[in-house]
Amino acid sequence: ANLLKILIIFGCRTQEIRLSTWKEWDFDELTWTVPESNSKGGGEIIRPIPPRLVSWLLDLKGNANFDAVVLGEIKSGETVSQMCRRMYARLKHDAPWTPHDLRRTFSTKLNDLGIAPHVVEQMLGHKMGGVMAVYNRSQYLAEKRAAIDVWMDRLDLLADRSENVVLLNTYAATRSALG
């Protein structure tokens, strides 16, 4: 369940969380930095940690040391796939789904919520192409923070845990807050 929650919230690849250790998680800066060695694209990925997730993550961490694996143990890709198969069977879904489908949903829904495509791509850990990749080294951290807050609002709404959340269909309100 912890694995799926992280996959849904961050839109990360299973490898990124399966191999993640607590030293990647900075609770002062509220960032999760996936090292180059754990990312498919070969580059470091910096993801914001939503403030409302910190308490849950610290509970998950418990007394684990800095080098401990976030999920308690390294799980194989096949183990993760089996977990998902059991999950959709238990939920009685009509069609099977894979962890990769969660990434596709993350991307689609963030774009539907009006998040700029280049921000979504960065959150997914995708590389920019062409000349843009050469000249633009921005991590868009402020934009990613705003985007993950919008995403968390949406997830809370879907989980019916919203407390006076008014979900906007555009990203404009969050962008204006960035200045």
mmCIF file of C-alpha atoms in Angstrom:
data_model
loop_
_atom_site.group_PDB
_atom_site.id
_atom_site.type_symbol
_atom_site.label_atom_id
_atom_site.label_comp_id
_atom_site.label_asym_id
_atom_site.label_seq_id
_atom_site.Cartn_x
_atom_site.Cartn_y
_atom_site.Cartn_z
ATOM 1 C CA ALA A 1 0.000 0.000 0.000
ATOM 2 C CA ASN A 2 2.876 2.420 0.766
ATOM 3 C CA LEU A 3 4.416 1.704 -2.613
ATOM 4 C CA LEU A 4 1.185 2.408 -4.480
ATOM 5 C CA LYS A 5 0.567 5.600 -2.517
ATOM 6 C CA ILE A 6 4.015 6.915 -3.453
ATOM 7 C CA LEU A 7 3.584 5.882 -7.102
ATOM 8 C CA ILE A 8 0.233 7.688 -7.301
ATOM 9 C CA ILE A 9 1.376 10.863 -5.539
ATOM 10 C CA PHE A 10 4.751 11.325 -7.231
ATOM 11 C CA GLY A 11 4.170 9.684 -10.619
ATOM 12 C CA CYS A 12 7.567 8.046 -10.214
ATOM 13 C CA ARG A 13 8.884 4.901 -11.838
ATOM 14 C CA THR A 14 8.785 1.792 -9.663
ATOM 15 C CA GLN A 15 12.582 1.550 -9.828
ATOM 16 C CA GLU A 16 12.925 5.036 -8.359
ATOM 17 C CA ILE A 17 10.998 4.155 -5.201
ATOM 18 C CA ARG A 18 12.033 0.489 -4.985
ATOM 19 C CA LEU A 19 15.691 1.558 -4.715
ATOM 20 C CA SER A 20 15.108 4.770 -2.771
ATOM 21 C CA THR A 21 16.878 5.300 0.547
ATOM 22 C CA TRP A 22 16.052 7.892 3.175
ATOM 23 C CA LYS A 23 19.172 9.906 2.361
ATOM 24 C CA GLU A 24 17.390 10.985 -0.856
ATOM 25 C CA TRP A 25 14.577 12.588 1.174
ATOM 26 C CA ASP A 26 15.272 16.067 2.537
ATOM 27 C CA PHE A 27 12.581 17.018 5.040
ATOM 28 C CA ASP A 28 14.083 20.482 5.563
ATOM 29 C CA GLU A 29 13.990 21.450 1.880
ATOM 30 C CA LEU A 30 10.983 19.183 1.216
ATOM 31 C CA THR A 31 12.582 17.473 -1.761
ATOM 32 C CA TRP A 32 13.108 13.902 -2.896
ATOM 33 C CA THR A 33 16.229 13.721 -5.054
ATOM 34 C CA VAL A 34 16.335 10.555 -7.132
ATOM 35 C CA PRO A 35 19.995 9.891 -7.914
ATOM 36 C CA GLU A 36 21.188 9.404 -11.466
ATOM 37 C CA SER A 37 21.880 5.729 -10.691
ATOM 38 C CA ASN A 38 18.179 5.095 -9.960
ATOM 39 C CA SER A 39 16.643 7.069 -12.813
ATOM 40 C CA LYS A 40 15.902 5.599 -16.208
ATOM 41 C CA GLY A 41 16.863 8.817 -18.000
ATOM 42 C CA GLY A 42 20.278 8.803 -16.371
ATOM 43 C CA GLY A 43 19.895 12.192 -14.712
ATOM 44 C CA GLU A 44 19.074 13.284 -11.201
ATOM 45 C CA ILE A 45 15.360 13.983 -10.590
ATOM 46 C CA ILE A 46 14.306 16.509 -7.955
ATOM 47 C CA ARG A 47 10.722 16.156 -6.787
ATOM 48 C CA PRO A 48 8.997 18.342 -4.200
ATOM 49 C CA ILE A 49 7.533 16.636 -1.145
ATOM 50 C CA PRO A 50 4.030 17.923 -0.402
ATOM 51 C CA PRO A 51 3.979 19.357 3.145
ATOM 52 C CA ARG A 52 0.823 17.382 3.986
ATOM 53 C CA LEU A 53 2.732 14.158 3.258
ATOM 54 C CA VAL A 54 5.631 14.811 5.654
ATOM 55 C CA SER A 55 3.964 13.356 8.755
ATOM 56 C CA TRP A 56 3.067 10.138 6.902
ATOM 57 C CA LEU A 57 6.585 9.838 5.450
ATOM 58 C CA LEU A 58 8.208 10.395 8.848
ATOM 59 C CA ASP A 59 5.942 7.693 10.318
ATOM 60 C CA LEU A 60 6.991 5.402 7.463
ATOM 61 C CA LYS A 61 10.636 6.198 8.165
ATOM 62 C CA GLY A 62 10.311 5.587 11.893
ATOM 63 C CA ASN A 63 13.732 5.004 13.396
ATOM 64 C CA ALA A 64 15.300 3.802 10.146
ATOM 65 C CA ASN A 65 18.826 4.981 9.482
ATOM 66 C CA PHE A 66 19.877 7.280 6.672
ATOM 67 C CA ASP A 67 20.862 4.427 4.338
ATOM 68 C CA ALA A 68 17.721 2.361 4.925
ATOM 69 C CA VAL A 69 15.471 1.613 1.964
ATOM 70 C CA VAL A 70 12.251 3.663 2.071
ATOM 71 C CA LEU A 71 10.017 0.628 1.564
ATOM 72 C CA GLY A 72 11.903 -1.356 4.225
ATOM 73 C CA GLU A 73 13.476 -3.679 1.676
ATOM 74 C CA ILE A 74 14.391 -3.604 -1.992
ATOM 75 C CA LYS A 75 11.519 -5.115 -3.938
ATOM 76 C CA SER A 76 11.980 -6.582 -7.398
ATOM 77 C CA GLY A 77 10.054 -5.285 -10.380
ATOM 78 C CA GLU A 78 8.183 -8.588 -10.536
ATOM 79 C CA THR A 79 7.199 -8.323 -6.860
ATOM 80 C CA VAL A 80 5.734 -4.883 -7.538
ATOM 81 C CA SER A 81 3.813 -6.197 -10.567
ATOM 82 C CA GLN A 82 2.405 -9.048 -8.462
ATOM 83 C CA MET A 83 1.342 -6.578 -5.774
ATOM 84 C CA CYS A 84 -0.550 -4.566 -8.386
ATOM 85 C CA ARG A 85 -2.230 -7.682 -9.800
ATOM 86 C CA ARG A 86 -3.410 -8.603 -6.305
ATOM 87 C CA MET A 87 -4.602 -5.049 -5.745
ATOM 88 C CA TYR A 88 -6.766 -4.813 -8.870
ATOM 89 C CA ALA A 89 -8.165 -8.295 -8.170
ATOM 90 C CA ARG A 90 -9.028 -7.282 -4.599
ATOM 91 C CA LEU A 91 -10.630 -4.053 -5.831
ATOM 92 C CA LYS A 92 -12.549 -6.048 -8.473
ATOM 93 C CA HIS A 93 -11.488 -3.766 -11.299
ATOM 94 C CA ASP A 94 -12.776 -4.780 -14.719
ATOM 95 C CA ALA A 95 -9.393 -4.600 -16.400
ATOM 96 C CA PRO A 96 -5.899 -5.211 -15.094
ATOM 97 C CA TRP A 97 -3.520 -2.295 -14.696
ATOM 98 C CA THR A 98 0.199 -1.922 -14.200
ATOM 99 C CA PRO A 99 2.329 0.523 -12.216
ATOM 100 C CA HIS A 100 3.125 2.242 -15.516
ATOM 101 C CA ASP A 101 -0.587 2.987 -15.940
ATOM 102 C CA LEU A 102 -0.353 5.039 -12.730
ATOM 103 C CA ARG A 103 2.352 7.203 -14.369
ATOM 104 C CA ARG A 104 0.188 7.669 -17.455
ATOM 105 C CA THR A 105 -2.758 8.662 -15.254
ATOM 106 C CA PHE A 106 -0.527 11.065 -13.279
ATOM 107 C CA SER A 107 0.621 12.734 -16.505
ATOM 108 C CA THR A 108 -2.831 12.895 -18.069
ATOM 109 C CA LYS A 109 -4.588 14.231 -14.992
ATOM 110 C CA LEU A 110 -1.935 16.875 -14.241
ATOM 111 C CA ASN A 111 -2.180 18.080 -17.830
ATOM 112 C CA ASP A 112 -6.001 18.048 -17.525
ATOM 113 C CA LEU A 113 -5.654 20.202 -14.389
ATOM 114 C CA GLY A 114 -3.806 22.798 -16.453
ATOM 115 C CA ILE A 115 -0.258 22.067 -15.307
ATOM 116 C CA ALA A 116 2.223 23.132 -17.995
ATOM 117 C CA PRO A 117 3.413 20.098 -19.985
ATOM 118 C CA HIS A 118 7.118 20.853 -19.400
ATOM 119 C CA VAL A 119 6.473 20.854 -15.633
ATOM 120 C CA VAL A 120 4.641 17.510 -15.841
ATOM 121 C CA GLU A 121 7.484 16.047 -17.900
ATOM 122 C CA GLN A 122 10.014 17.205 -15.296
ATOM 123 C CA MET A 123 7.919 15.649 -12.521
ATOM 124 C CA LEU A 124 7.945 12.375 -14.454
ATOM 125 C CA GLY A 125 11.721 12.565 -14.770
ATOM 126 C CA HIS A 126 11.685 12.961 -18.545
ATOM 127 C CA LYS A 127 14.473 14.831 -20.292
ATOM 128 C CA MET A 128 13.810 17.864 -22.436
ATOM 129 C CA GLY A 129 14.812 17.458 -26.035
ATOM 130 C CA GLY A 130 16.696 19.457 -28.612
ATOM 131 C CA VAL A 131 18.098 22.916 -28.033
ATOM 132 C CA MET A 132 15.923 23.350 -24.947
ATOM 133 C CA ALA A 133 17.849 20.551 -23.226
ATOM 134 C CA VAL A 134 21.146 22.270 -23.974
ATOM 135 C CA TYR A 135 20.248 25.739 -22.716
ATOM 136 C CA ASN A 136 17.510 25.255 -20.131
ATOM 137 C CA ARG A 137 18.751 23.593 -16.934
ATOM 138 C CA SER A 138 15.885 24.775 -14.723
ATOM 139 C CA GLN A 139 14.368 22.281 -12.305
ATOM 140 C CA TYR A 140 11.116 24.316 -12.172
ATOM 141 C CA LEU A 141 10.963 23.506 -8.465
ATOM 142 C CA ALA A 142 8.471 26.258 -7.560
ATOM 143 C CA GLU A 143 6.200 25.187 -10.418
ATOM 144 C CA LYS A 144 6.523 21.533 -9.407
ATOM 145 C CA ARG A 145 5.627 22.454 -5.804
ATOM 146 C CA ALA A 146 2.506 24.261 -6.977
ATOM 147 C CA ALA A 147 1.617 21.370 -9.293
ATOM 148 C CA ILE A 148 1.965 18.708 -6.613
ATOM 149 C CA ASP A 149 -0.235 20.786 -4.298
ATOM 150 C CA VAL A 150 -2.929 20.900 -7.000
ATOM 151 C CA TRP A 151 -2.504 17.132 -7.483
ATOM 152 C CA MET A 152 -2.785 16.462 -3.737
ATOM 153 C CA ASP A 153 -5.966 18.570 -3.638
ATOM 154 C CA ARG A 154 -7.364 16.444 -6.460
ATOM 155 C CA LEU A 155 -6.422 13.194 -4.719
ATOM 156 C CA ASP A 156 -7.966 14.414 -1.454
ATOM 157 C CA LEU A 157 -11.139 15.301 -3.334
ATOM 158 C CA LEU A 158 -11.263 11.854 -4.953
ATOM 159 C CA ALA A 159 -10.621 10.187 -1.591
ATOM 160 C CA ASP A 160 -13.335 12.399 -0.076
ATOM 161 C CA ARG A 161 -10.874 13.827 2.433
ATOM 162 C CA SER A 162 -11.243 17.357 1.232
ATOM 163 C CA GLU A 163 -11.650 19.997 3.877
ATOM 164 C CA ASN A 164 -13.038 23.028 2.106
ATOM 165 C CA VAL A 165 -10.928 22.256 -0.978
ATOM 166 C CA VAL A 166 -12.087 24.062 -4.076
ATOM 167 C CA LEU A 167 -10.344 22.470 -7.028
ATOM 168 C CA LEU A 168 -9.626 24.871 -9.841
ATOM 169 C CA ASN A 169 -9.638 23.592 -13.384
ATOM 170 C CA THR A 170 -6.737 25.812 -14.257
ATOM 171 C CA TYR A 171 -3.256 26.229 -12.998
ATOM 172 C CA ALA A 172 -3.532 30.005 -13.263
ATOM 173 C CA ALA A 173 -4.278 30.603 -9.587
ATOM 174 C CA THR A 174 -1.207 28.697 -8.476
ATOM 175 C CA ARG A 175 0.968 30.314 -11.107
ATOM 176 C CA SER A 176 -0.115 33.773 -9.994
ATOM 177 C CA ALA A 177 0.942 32.889 -6.453
ATOM 178 C CA LEU A 178 4.452 32.214 -7.799
ATOM 179 C CA GLY A 179 4.753 35.834 -8.898
#
